[in-house]
Short mmCIF file of C-alpha atoms in Angstrom, two decimals:
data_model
loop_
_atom_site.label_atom_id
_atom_site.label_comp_id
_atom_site.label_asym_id
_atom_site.label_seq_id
_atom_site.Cartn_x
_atom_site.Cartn_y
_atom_site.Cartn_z
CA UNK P 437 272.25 24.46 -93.61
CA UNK P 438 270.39 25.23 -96.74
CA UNK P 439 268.65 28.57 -97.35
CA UNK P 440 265.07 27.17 -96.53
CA UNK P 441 265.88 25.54 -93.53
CA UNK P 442 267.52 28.99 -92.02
CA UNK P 443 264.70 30.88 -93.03
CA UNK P 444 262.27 28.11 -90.85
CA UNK P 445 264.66 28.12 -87.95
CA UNK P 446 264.66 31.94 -88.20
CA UNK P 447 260.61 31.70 -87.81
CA UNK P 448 260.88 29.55 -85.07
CA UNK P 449 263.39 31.26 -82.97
CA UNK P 450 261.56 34.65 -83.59
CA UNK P 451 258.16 33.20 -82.64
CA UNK P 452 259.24 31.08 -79.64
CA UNK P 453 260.65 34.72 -78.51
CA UNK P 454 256.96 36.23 -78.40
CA UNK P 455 254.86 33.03 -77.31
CA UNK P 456 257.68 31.99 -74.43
CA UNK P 457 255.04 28.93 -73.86
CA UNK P 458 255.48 26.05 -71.28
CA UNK P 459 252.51 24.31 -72.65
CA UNK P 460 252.90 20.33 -72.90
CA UNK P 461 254.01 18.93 -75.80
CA UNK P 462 254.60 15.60 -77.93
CA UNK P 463 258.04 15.67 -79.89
CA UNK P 464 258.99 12.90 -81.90
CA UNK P 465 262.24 11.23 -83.68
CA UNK P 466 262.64 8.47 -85.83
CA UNK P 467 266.27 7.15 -84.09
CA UNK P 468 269.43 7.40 -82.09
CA UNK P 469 272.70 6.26 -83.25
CA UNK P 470 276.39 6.35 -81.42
CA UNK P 471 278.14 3.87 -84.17
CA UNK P 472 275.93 1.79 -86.03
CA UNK P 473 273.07 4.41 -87.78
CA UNK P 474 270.00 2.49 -89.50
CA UNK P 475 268.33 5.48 -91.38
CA UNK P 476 269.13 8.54 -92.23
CA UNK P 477 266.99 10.22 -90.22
CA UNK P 478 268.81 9.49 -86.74
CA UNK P 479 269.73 11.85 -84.44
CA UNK P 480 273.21 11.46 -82.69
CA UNK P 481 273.32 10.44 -79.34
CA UNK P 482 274.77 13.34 -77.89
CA UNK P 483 272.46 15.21 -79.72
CA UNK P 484 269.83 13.77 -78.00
CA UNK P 485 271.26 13.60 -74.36
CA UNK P 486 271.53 17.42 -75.34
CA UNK P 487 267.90 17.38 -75.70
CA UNK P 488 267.00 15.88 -72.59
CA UNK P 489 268.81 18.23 -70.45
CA UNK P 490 267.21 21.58 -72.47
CA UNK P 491 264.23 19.57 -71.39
CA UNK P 492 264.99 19.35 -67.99
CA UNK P 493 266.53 22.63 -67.76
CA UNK P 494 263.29 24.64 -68.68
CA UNK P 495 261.47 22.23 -65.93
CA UNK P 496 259.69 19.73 -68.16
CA UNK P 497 258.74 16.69 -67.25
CA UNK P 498 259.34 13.64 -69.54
CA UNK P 499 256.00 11.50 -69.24
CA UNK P 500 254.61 8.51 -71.27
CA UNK P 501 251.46 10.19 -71.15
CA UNK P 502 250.71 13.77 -70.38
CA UNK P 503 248.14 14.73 -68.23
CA UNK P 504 248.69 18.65 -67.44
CA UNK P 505 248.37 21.10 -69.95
CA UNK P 506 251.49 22.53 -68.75
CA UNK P 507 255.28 21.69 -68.26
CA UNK P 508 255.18 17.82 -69.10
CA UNK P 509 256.70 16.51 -73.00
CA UNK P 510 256.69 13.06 -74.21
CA UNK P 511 259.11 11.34 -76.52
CA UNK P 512 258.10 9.20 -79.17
CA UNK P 513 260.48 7.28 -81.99
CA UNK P 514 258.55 6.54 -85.07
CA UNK P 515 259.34 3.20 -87.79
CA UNK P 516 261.00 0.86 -84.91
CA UNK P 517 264.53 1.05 -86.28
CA UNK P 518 266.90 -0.56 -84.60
CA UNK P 519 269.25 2.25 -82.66
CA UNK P 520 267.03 2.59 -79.52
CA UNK P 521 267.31 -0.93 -79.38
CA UNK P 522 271.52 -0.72 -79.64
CA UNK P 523 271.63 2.17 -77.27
CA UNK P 524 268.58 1.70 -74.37
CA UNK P 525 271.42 2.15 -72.21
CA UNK P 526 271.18 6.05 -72.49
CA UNK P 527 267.44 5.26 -71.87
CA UNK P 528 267.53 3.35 -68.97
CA UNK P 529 270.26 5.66 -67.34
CA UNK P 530 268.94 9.09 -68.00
CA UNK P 531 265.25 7.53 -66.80
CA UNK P 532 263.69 8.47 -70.39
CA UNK P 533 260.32 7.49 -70.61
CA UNK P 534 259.72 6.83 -74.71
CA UNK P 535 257.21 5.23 -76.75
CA UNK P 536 257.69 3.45 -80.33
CA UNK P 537 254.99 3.42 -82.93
CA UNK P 538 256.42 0.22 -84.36
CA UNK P 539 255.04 -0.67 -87.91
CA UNK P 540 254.69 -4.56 -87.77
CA UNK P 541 255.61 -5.63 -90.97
CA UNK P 542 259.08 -3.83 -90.73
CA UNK P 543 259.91 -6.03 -87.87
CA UNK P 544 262.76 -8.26 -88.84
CA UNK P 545 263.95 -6.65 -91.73
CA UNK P 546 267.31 -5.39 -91.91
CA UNK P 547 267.75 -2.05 -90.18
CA UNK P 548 264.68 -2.83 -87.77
CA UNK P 549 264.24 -4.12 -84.64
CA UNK P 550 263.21 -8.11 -84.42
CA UNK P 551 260.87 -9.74 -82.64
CA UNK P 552 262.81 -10.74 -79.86
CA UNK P 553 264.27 -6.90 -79.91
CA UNK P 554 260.64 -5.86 -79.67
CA UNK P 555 259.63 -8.33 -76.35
CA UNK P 556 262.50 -7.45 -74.66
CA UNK P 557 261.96 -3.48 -75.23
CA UNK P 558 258.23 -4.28 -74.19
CA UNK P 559 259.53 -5.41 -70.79
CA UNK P 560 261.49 -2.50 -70.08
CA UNK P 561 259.72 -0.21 -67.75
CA UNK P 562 260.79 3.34 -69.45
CA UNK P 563 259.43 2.25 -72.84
CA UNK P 564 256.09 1.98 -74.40
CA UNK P 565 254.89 -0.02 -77.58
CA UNK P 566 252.33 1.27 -80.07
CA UNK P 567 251.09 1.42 -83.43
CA UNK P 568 252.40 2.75 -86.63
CA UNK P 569 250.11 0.43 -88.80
CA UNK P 570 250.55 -2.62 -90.28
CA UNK P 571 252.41 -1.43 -93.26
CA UNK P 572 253.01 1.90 -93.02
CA UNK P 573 250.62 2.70 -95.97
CA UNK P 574 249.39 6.15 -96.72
CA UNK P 575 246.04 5.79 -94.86
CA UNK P 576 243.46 8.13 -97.05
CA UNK P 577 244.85 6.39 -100.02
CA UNK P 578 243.14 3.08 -99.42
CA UNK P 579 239.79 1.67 -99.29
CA UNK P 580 238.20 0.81 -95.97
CA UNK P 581 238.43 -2.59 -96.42
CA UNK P 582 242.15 -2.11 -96.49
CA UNK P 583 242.11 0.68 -94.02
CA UNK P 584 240.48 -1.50 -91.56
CA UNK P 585 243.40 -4.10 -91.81
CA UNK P 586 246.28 -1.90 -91.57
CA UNK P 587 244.95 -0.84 -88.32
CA UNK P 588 243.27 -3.71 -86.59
CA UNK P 589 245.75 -6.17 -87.48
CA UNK P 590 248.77 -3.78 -86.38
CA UNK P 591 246.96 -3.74 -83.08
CA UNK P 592 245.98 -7.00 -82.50
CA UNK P 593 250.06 -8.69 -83.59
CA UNK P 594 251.17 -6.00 -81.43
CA UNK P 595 249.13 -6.87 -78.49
CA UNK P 596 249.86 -10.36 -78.94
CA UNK P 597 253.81 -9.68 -79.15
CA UNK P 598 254.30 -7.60 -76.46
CA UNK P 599 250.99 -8.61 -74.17
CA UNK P 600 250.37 -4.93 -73.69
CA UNK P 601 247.11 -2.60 -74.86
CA UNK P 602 247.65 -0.83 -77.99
CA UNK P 603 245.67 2.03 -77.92
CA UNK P 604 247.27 4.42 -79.65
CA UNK P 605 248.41 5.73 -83.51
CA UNK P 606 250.73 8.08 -85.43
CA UNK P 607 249.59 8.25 -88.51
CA UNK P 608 252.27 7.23 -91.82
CA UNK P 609 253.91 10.11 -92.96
CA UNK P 610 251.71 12.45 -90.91
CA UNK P 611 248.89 12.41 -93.70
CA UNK P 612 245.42 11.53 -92.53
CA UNK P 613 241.39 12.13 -93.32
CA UNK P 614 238.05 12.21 -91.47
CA UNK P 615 237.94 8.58 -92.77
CA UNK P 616 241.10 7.76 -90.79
CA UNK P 617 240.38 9.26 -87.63
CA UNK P 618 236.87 7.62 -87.55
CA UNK P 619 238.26 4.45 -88.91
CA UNK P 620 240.97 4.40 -85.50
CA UNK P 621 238.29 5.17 -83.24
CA UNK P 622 236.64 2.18 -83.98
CA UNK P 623 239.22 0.03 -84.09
CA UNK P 624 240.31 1.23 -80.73
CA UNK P 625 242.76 3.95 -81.27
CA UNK P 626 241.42 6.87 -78.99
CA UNK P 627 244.48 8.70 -78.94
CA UNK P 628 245.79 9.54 -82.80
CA UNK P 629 249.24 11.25 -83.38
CA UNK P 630 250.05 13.69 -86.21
CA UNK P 631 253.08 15.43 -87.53
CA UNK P 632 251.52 18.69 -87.03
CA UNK P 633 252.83 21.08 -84.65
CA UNK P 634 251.58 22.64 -81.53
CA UNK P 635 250.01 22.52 -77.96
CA UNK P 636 249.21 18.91 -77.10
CA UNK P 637 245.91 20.35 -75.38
CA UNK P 638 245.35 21.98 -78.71
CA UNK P 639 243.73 18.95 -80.20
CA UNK P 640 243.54 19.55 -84.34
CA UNK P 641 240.60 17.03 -83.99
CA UNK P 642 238.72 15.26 -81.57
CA UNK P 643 241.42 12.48 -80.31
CA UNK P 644 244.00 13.83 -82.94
CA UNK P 645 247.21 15.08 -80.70
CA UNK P 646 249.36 17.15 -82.11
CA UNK P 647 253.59 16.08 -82.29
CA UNK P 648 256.62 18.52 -83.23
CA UNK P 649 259.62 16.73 -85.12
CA UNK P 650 262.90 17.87 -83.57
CA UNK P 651 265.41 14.59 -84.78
CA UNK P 652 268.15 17.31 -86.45
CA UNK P 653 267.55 20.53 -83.77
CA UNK P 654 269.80 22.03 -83.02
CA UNK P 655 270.03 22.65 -79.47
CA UNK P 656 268.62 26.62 -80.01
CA UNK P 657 265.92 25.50 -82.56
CA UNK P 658 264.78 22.59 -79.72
CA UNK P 659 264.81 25.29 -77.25
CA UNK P 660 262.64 27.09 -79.42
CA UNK P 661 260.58 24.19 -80.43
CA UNK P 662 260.01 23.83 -76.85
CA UNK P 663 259.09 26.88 -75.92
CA UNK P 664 256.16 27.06 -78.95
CA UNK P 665 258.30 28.37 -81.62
CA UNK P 666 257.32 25.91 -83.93
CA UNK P 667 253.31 26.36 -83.29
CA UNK P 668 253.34 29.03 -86.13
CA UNK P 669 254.39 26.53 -88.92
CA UNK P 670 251.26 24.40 -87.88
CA UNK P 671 249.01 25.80 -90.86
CA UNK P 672 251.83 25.16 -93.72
CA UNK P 673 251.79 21.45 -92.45
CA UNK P 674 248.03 21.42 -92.14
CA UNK P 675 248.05 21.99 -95.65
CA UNK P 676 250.32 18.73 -96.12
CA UNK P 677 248.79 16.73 -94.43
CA UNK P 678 245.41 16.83 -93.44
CA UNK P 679 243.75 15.04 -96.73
CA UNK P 680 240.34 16.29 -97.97
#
């Protein structure tokens, strides 16, 4: 572990000792892997099932969608790589409720989960499609013009693949504007996910939830995480991500 990374899980740990929070939260990953990894950014399966029971140890519940402002998480994987796909197995037998912000043009490509992956996933009771845009452009880069069609179309392809509502966003790379959250409104995106951490109550905006990315915890840094450790790094990614 590099020197920067020690000094953030020192923060953490430190700060989830004072807060000791059981306040709902949103924590994301990207994938899971046992033998075949598609990105970089997957987190090994036993890391994972190691997750799950910290989870269930400090008397969370998993949910698709929270509703209490204490003691539930949900679990989102971002891109729609292919992993959850190879290994729903561990879903469907630990009873993990998930969702997948699935960027449509990725589907198909190599690495990514294909149409047919994406129906079948649809069906499955513990998991839940949504949107990750059409492209997976940096949204307060573009016009509206083009703004508008990486978030309607996304919706509408999705809705048509997997004959479910799509109602909900994370936003590319966690960077958004005012433009983009009035933009998803009006589309029909009333709930908006960033890569800001923190309280899922604790809304950063109007219909903008918050998320905390714990793919490469460590199973004393998710602990932390969990317990609100992470809340006091929300500024420093404010700064990175909320465009002006």
């Amino acid at each position: 572990m590099d020197l920067k990374n020690k000094i953030k899980n020192t923060i953490i740990n430190l700060s989830a000792r004072i807060k000791n929070s059981d306040d709902s939260k949103c924590i994301f990953y990207h994938d899971i892997h046992s033998e075949n990894r598609f990105t970089d950014m997957s987190t090994p399966v036993d890391l994972f099932v190691k997750h799950i029971n910290v989870i269930r140890d400090l008397d969370f519940e998993i949910v698709h969608e929270i509703t209490k402002e204490k003691n539930q998480i949900s679990i989102s994987f971002d891109d729609g790589f292919k992993g959850l796909y190879e290994n729903i197995g561990i879903i469907n037998q630990l009873e993990i409720p998930v969702t997948i912000f699935v960027v449509y043009s990725f589907l198909d490509r190599d690495n990514f989960l294909s149409t047919n992956n994406l129906k079948e996933l649809a069906k499955n009771k513990f998991i839940k499609i949504q949107s990750h845009t059409l492209s997976h452009s940096e949204l307060p880069t573009l016009d509206s013009n083009s703004l508008q069609m990486e978030l309607q179309k996304s919706k509408e392809v999705l809705e048509s693949i997997c004959d479910t509502e799509i109602n909900s966003i994370c936003f590319p790379k966690g960077l958004f504007d005012q433009s983009t959250i009035k933009k998803s409104l009006e589309v029909g995106y009333n709930k908006q996910f960033s890569s800001l951490p923190g309280s899922y109550c604790s809304e950063v905006f109007p219909y903008v939830k918050r998320r905390s990315l714990v793919q490469s915890a460590s199973e004393k840094e998710f602990k932390s995480i969990l317990k609100g450790g992470d809340n006091i790094l929300y500024y420093w990614y404010y700064k990175k991500h909320f465009v002006r």
